[in-house]
Coordinates of C-alpha atoms and ligand atoms in Angstrom, one line a residue:
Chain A
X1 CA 0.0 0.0 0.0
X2 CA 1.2 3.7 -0.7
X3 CA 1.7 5.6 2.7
X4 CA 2.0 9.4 2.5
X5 CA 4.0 10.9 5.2
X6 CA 3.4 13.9 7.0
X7 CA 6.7 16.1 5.1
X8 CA 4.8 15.0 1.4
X9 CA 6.8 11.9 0.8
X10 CA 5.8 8.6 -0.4
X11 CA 6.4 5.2 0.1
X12 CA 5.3 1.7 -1.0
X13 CA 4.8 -0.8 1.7
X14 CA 3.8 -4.7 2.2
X15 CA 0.8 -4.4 4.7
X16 CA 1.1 -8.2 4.8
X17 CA -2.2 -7.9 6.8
X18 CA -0.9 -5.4 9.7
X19 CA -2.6 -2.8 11.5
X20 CA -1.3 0.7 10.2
X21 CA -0.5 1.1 13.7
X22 CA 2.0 -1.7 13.2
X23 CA 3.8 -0.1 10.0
X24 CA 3.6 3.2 11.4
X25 CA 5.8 1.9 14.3
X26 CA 8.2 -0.1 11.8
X27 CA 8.4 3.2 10.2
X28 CA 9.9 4.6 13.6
X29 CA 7.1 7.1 14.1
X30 CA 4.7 7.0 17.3
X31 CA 1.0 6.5 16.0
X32 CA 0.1 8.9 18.9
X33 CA 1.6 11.6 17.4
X34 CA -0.3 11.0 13.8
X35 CA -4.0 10.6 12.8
X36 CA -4.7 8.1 9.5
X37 CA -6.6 9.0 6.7
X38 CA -7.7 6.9 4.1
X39 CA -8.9 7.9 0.5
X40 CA -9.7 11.0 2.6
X41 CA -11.6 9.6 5.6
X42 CA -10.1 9.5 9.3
X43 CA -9.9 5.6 10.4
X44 CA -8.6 4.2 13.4
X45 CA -5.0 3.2 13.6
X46 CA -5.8 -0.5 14.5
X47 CA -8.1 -0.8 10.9
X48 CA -6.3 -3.7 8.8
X49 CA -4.8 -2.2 6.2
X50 CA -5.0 -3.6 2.0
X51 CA -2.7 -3.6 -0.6
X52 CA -4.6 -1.6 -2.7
X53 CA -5.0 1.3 -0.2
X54 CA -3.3 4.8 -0.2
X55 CA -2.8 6.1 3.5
X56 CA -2.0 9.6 4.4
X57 CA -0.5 10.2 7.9
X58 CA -1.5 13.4 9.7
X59 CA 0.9 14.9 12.3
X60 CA -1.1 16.3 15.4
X61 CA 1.7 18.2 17.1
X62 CA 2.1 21.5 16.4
X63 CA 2.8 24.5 18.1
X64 CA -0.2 27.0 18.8
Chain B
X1 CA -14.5 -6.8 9.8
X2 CA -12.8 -6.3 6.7
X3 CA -10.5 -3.8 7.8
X4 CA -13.5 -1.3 8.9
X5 CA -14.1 -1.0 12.5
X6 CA -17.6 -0.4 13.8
X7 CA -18.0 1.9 16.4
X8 CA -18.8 0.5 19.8
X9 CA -22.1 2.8 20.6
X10 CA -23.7 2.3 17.2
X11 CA -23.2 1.0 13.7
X12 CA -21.3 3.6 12.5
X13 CA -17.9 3.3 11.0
X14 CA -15.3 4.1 13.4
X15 CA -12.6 7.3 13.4
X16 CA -10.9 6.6 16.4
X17 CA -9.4 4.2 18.9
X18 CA -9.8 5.2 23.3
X19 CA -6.6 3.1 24.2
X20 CA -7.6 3.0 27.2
X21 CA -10.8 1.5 27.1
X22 CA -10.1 -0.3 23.8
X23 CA -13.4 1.1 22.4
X24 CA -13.9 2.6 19.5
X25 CA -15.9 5.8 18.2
X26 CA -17.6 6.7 15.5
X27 CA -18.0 10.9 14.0
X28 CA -21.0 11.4 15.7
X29 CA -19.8 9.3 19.2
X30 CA -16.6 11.2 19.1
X31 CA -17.7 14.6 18.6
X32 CA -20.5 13.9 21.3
X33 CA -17.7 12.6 24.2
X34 CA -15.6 15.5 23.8
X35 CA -18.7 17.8 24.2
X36 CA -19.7 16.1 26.9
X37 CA -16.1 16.9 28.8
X38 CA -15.9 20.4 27.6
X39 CA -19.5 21.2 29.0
X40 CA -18.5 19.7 32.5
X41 CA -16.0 22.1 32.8
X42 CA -17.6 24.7 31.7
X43 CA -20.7 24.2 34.1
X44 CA -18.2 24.3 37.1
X45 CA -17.8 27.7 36.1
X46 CA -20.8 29.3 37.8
X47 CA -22.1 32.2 37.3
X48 CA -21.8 31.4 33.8
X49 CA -21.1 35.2 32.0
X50 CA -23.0 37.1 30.0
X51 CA -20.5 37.5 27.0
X52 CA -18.4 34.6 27.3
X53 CA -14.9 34.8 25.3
X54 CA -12.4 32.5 23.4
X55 CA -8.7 33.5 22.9
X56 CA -8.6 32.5 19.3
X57 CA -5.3 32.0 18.0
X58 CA -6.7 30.4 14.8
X59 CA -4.8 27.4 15.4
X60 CA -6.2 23.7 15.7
X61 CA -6.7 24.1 19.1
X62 CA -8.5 27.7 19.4
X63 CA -10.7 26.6 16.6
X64 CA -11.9 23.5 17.3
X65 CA -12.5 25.0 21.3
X66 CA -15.2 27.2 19.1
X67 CA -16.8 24.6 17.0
X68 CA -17.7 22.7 20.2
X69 CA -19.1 25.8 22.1
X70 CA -21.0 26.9 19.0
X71 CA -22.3 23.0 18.8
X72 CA -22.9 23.4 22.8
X73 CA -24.8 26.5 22.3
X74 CA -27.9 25.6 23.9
X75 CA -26.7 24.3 26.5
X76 CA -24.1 27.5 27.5
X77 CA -26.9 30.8 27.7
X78 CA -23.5 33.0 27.0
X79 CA -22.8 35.2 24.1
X80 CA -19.9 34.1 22.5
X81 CA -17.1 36.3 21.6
X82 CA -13.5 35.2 19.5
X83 CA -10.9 37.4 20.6
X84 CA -7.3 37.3 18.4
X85 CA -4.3 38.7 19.0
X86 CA -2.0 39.5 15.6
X87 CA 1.6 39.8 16.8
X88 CA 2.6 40.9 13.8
X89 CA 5.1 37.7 12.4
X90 CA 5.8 37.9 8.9
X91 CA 4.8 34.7 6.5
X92 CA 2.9 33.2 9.6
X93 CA 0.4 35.2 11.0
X94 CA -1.4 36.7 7.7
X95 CA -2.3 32.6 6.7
X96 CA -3.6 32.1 10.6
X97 CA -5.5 35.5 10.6
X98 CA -7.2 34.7 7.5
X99 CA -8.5 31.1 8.8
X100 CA -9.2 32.6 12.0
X101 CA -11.8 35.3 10.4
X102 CA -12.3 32.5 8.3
X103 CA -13.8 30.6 11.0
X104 CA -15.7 33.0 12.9
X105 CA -17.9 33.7 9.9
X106 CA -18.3 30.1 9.0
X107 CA -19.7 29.6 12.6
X108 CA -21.2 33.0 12.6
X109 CA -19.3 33.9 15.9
X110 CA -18.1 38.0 16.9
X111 CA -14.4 37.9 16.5
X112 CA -12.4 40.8 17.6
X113 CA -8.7 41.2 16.3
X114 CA -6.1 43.5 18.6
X115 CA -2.7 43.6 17.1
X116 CA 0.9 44.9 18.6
X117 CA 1.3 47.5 16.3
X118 CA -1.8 48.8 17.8
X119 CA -1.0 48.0 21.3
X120 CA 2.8 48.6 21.9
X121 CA 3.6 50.7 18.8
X122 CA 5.8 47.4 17.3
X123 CA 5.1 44.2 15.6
X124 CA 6.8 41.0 17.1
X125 CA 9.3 40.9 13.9
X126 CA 9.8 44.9 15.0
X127 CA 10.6 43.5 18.8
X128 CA 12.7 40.9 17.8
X129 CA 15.1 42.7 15.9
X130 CA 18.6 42.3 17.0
X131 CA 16.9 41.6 20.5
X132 CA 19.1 39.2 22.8
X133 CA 15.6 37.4 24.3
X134 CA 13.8 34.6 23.5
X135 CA 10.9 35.6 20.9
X136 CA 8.8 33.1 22.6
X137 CA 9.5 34.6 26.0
X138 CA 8.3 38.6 24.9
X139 CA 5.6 37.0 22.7
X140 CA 4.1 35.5 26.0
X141 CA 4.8 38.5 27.6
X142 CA 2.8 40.9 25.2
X143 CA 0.3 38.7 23.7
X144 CA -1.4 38.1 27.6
X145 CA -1.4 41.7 28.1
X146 CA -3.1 42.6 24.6
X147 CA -5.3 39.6 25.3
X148 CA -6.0 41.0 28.9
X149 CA -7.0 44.4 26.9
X150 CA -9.3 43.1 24.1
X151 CA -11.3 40.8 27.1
X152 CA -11.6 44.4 29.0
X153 CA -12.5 46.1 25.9
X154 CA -15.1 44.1 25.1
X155 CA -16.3 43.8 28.8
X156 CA -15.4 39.8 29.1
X157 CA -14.9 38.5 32.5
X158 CA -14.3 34.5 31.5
X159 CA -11.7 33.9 28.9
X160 CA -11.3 30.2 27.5
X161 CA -8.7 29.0 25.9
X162 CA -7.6 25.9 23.8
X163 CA -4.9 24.3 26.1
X164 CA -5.4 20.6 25.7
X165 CA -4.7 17.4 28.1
X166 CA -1.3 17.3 26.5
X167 CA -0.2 20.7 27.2
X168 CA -1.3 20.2 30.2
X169 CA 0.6 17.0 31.6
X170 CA 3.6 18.1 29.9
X171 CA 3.4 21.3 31.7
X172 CA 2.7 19.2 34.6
X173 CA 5.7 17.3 34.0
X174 CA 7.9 20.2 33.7
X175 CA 7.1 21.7 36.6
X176 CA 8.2 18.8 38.3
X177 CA 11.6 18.7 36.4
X178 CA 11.6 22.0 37.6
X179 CA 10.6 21.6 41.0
X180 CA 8.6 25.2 40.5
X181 CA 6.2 25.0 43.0
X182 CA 5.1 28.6 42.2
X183 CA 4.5 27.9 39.0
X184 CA 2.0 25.1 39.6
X185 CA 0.2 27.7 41.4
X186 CA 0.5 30.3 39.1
X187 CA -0.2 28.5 36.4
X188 CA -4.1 29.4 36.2
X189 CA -6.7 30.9 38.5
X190 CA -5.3 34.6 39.1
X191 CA -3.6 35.2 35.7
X192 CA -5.8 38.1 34.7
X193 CA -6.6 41.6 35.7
X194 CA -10.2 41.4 34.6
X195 CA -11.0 38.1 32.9
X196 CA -10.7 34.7 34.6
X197 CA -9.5 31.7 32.7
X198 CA -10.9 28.5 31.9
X199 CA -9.2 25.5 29.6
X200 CA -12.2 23.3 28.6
X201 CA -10.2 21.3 26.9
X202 CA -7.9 20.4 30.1
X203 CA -9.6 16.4 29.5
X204 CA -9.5 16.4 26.2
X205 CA -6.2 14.7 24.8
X206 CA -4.7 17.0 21.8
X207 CA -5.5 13.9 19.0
X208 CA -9.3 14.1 19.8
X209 CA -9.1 17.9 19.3
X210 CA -7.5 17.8 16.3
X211 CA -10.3 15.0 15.2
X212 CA -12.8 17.2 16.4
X213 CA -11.5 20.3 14.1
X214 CA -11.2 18.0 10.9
X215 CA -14.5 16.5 11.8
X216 CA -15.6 19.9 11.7
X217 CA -13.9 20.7 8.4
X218 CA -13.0 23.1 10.3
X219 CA -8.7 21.5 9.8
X220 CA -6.4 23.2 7.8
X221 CA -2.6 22.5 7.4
X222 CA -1.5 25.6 8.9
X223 CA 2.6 27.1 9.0
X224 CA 4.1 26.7 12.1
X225 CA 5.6 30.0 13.7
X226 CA 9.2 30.8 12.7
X227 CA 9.9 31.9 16.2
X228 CA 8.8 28.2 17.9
X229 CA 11.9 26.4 19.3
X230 CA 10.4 25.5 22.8
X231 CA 12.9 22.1 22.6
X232 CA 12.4 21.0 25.9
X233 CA 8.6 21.1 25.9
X234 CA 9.4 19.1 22.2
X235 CA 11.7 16.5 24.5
X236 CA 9.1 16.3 27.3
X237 CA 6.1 15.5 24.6
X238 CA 7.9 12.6 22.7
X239 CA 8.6 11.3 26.1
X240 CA 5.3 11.5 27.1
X241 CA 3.9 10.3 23.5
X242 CA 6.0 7.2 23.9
X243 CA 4.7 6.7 27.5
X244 CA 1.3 6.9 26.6
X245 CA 1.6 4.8 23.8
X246 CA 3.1 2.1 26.5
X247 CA 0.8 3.3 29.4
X248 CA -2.4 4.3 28.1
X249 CA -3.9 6.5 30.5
X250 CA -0.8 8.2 31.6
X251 CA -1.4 11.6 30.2
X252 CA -4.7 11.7 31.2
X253 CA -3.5 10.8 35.1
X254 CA -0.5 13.4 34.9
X255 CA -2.8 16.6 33.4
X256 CA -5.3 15.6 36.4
X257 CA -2.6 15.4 38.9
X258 CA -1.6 18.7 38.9
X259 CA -5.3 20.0 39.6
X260 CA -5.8 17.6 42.1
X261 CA -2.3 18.9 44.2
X262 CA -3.5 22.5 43.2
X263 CA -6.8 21.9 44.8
X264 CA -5.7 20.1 47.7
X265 CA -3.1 22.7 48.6
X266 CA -5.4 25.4 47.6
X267 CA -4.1 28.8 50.5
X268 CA -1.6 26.4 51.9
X269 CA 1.1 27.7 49.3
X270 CA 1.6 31.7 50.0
X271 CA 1.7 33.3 46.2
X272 CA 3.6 36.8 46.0
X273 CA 0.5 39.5 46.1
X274 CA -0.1 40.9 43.3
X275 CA 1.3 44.6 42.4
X276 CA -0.2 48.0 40.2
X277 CA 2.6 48.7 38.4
X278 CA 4.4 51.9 38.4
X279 CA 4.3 53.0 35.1
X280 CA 0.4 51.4 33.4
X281 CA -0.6 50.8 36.8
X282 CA -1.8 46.9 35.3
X283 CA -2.0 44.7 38.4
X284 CA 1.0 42.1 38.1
X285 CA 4.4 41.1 40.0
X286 CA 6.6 44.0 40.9
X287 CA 7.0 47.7 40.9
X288 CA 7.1 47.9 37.4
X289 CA 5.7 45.0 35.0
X290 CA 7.1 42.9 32.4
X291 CA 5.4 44.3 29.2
X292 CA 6.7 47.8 31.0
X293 CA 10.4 46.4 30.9
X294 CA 10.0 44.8 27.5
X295 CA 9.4 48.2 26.0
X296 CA 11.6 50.0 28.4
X297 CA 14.4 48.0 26.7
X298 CA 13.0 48.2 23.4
X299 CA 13.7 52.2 23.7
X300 CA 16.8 52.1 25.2
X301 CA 18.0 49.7 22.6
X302 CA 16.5 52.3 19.3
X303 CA 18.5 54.9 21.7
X304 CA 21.5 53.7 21.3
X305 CA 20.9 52.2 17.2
X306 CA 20.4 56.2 17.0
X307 CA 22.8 57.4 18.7
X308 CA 21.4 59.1 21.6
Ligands
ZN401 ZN1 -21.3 5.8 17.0
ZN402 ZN1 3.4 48.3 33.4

């Protein structure tokens, strides 16, 4: 599946039938920090990701 | 399940995970829990104001602090009122004023803008100009007093804003690394000449508000201020981020610790009284305040770039 990262960049990974919390954390990046959106809806970090899907990761912490 | 989780109240497809409870929420559920904690707090407040005010930043926060009170409308008898303050910060501020006004008129809520050109004569960029202080530091400084102004201006005696759970047990947390005692005292009740402040979204943890803001539609992407370089509250939030993600719950115990040891201690702990100062004669600590000193070194410093 394609997973777009919070700075704009893409990358291809096996879901392999994972949570996206699961490849978020192989990614070195704390799902707390990130909200998941898929084809533009929110889903919850524990959905089963597909092949087939393109996920965008939102980062929550900013400043103000 | 195919890879769609249901939420746990109803049949609706789910947007989020509570960790702790392992439950999950649907739009609807979501938006509905964190009105629910935002109202309790705000019915602690009692009497509830006439004209009740927001500081309104136009960041995440701030914003989606006013889509829940405009959805809890009913329920809170108070006038709503926005209340900004535009510091002046080149390549940031125009894009958060804009979706700030932005805002207010898509929810149809009086928004007042007070900037430091106005105020103090200078914009921040104009402050921090071969100044040897932290920008965040004078920022602070000036943007509670022009905040402090607009709420008197506009006759508003309870001013909310949109500090989350997550500022809250990091603050918490540094404190404690601190050891500041004062601080933990300090840190809200008497902060304000006219206006007392309230943080409704002190149980709310900083991912549901950012939900609840692009549940809204009310989310946008916005540029994050040149001046912020607050490292150690950075260092104290991925620790905390990483503990939560181990602990679930943590945060949530941390931000409510600090209340409970405030409340608890409540007169025990004797605060400095507080002081007119010499020069505005606004009540605060010492002879002469800090905004005072701020722009008593801002004209000794265009002194001596002049010469004089
Ligand atoms: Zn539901
Ligand atoms: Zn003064």
């Amino acid at each position: 599946m394609k997973i777009i990262f919070p700075d704009g960049h893409e990358r291809e990974i096996a879901s392999r039938g994972r949570t996206i919390e699961a490849i978020i954390q192989e990614q070195g990046l704390n799902p707390l920090e990130l909200l998941v959106s898929r084809d533009g809806e929110i889903i919850p970090e524990d959905t089963i990701g597909n092949e087939s899907d393109s996920i965008r990761l939102i980062r929550i912490s900013h400043g103000g | 399940m195919e890879g769609k989780p249901v939420c746990s109240h109803c049949s609706g497809r789910a947007v989020y995970l509570d960790r702790e409870s392992g439950t999950h929420l649907c739009s609807q559920h979501l938006k509905e829990s964190v009105q629910a904690r935002v109202l309790n707090r705000i019915i602690q407040e009692k009497p509830l104001p006439d004209k009740f005010g927001v500081a309104f930043s136009g960041g995440k926060d701030s914003t989606a602090l006013l889509a829940v009170l405009v959805a809890l409308k009913e329920k809170i008898p108070s006038r709503l009122i926005a209340l900004t303050v535009d510091e002046g910060i080149g390549g940031y501020r125009e894009e958060t004023i804009r979706h700030a006004r932005d805002v207010c008129s898509r929810l149809n809520v009086e928004h007042r803008i007070i900037t430091f050109p106005d105020l103090f004569g200078l914009s921040l960029d104009d402050f921090m100009k071969n100044s040897s202080r932290k920008a965040c530091t004078i920022c602070g400084i000036l943007r509670r007093r022009a905040l402090e102004v607009l709420a008197d201006q506009e006759g508003v005696h309870l001013l909310a804003t949109g500090h989350n759970q997550d500022d809250h047990a990091q603050t918490t947390l540094m404190n404690a690394f601190s050891a500041d005692i004062k601080k933990v005292f300090a840190g809200s009740g008497r902060t304000s000449q006219f206006a007392r402040r309230i943080k409704p979204f002190a149980a709310v943890s900083e991912r549901e508000v950012t939900l609840y803001a692009i549940l809204s539609d009310l989310f946008i992407d916005l540029p994050e201020c040149p001046y912020a370089s607050d490292a150690f509250r950075g260092e104290v939030r991925r620790l905390l981020n990483r503990f939560e993600q181990e602990h679930p719950g943590s945060m949530r115990n941390l931000a409510h610790a600090e209340e409970e040891i405030r409340s608890r201690l409540k007169g025990k702990v004797q605060l400095q009284p507080l002081e007119n100062c010499k020069v505005c004669g606004w009540s605060g600590s010492g002879e002469i305040c800090q905004v005072c000193t701020v722009l008593k070194e801002q004209k000794n410093k265009n002194n001596s770039s002049t010469g004089q």
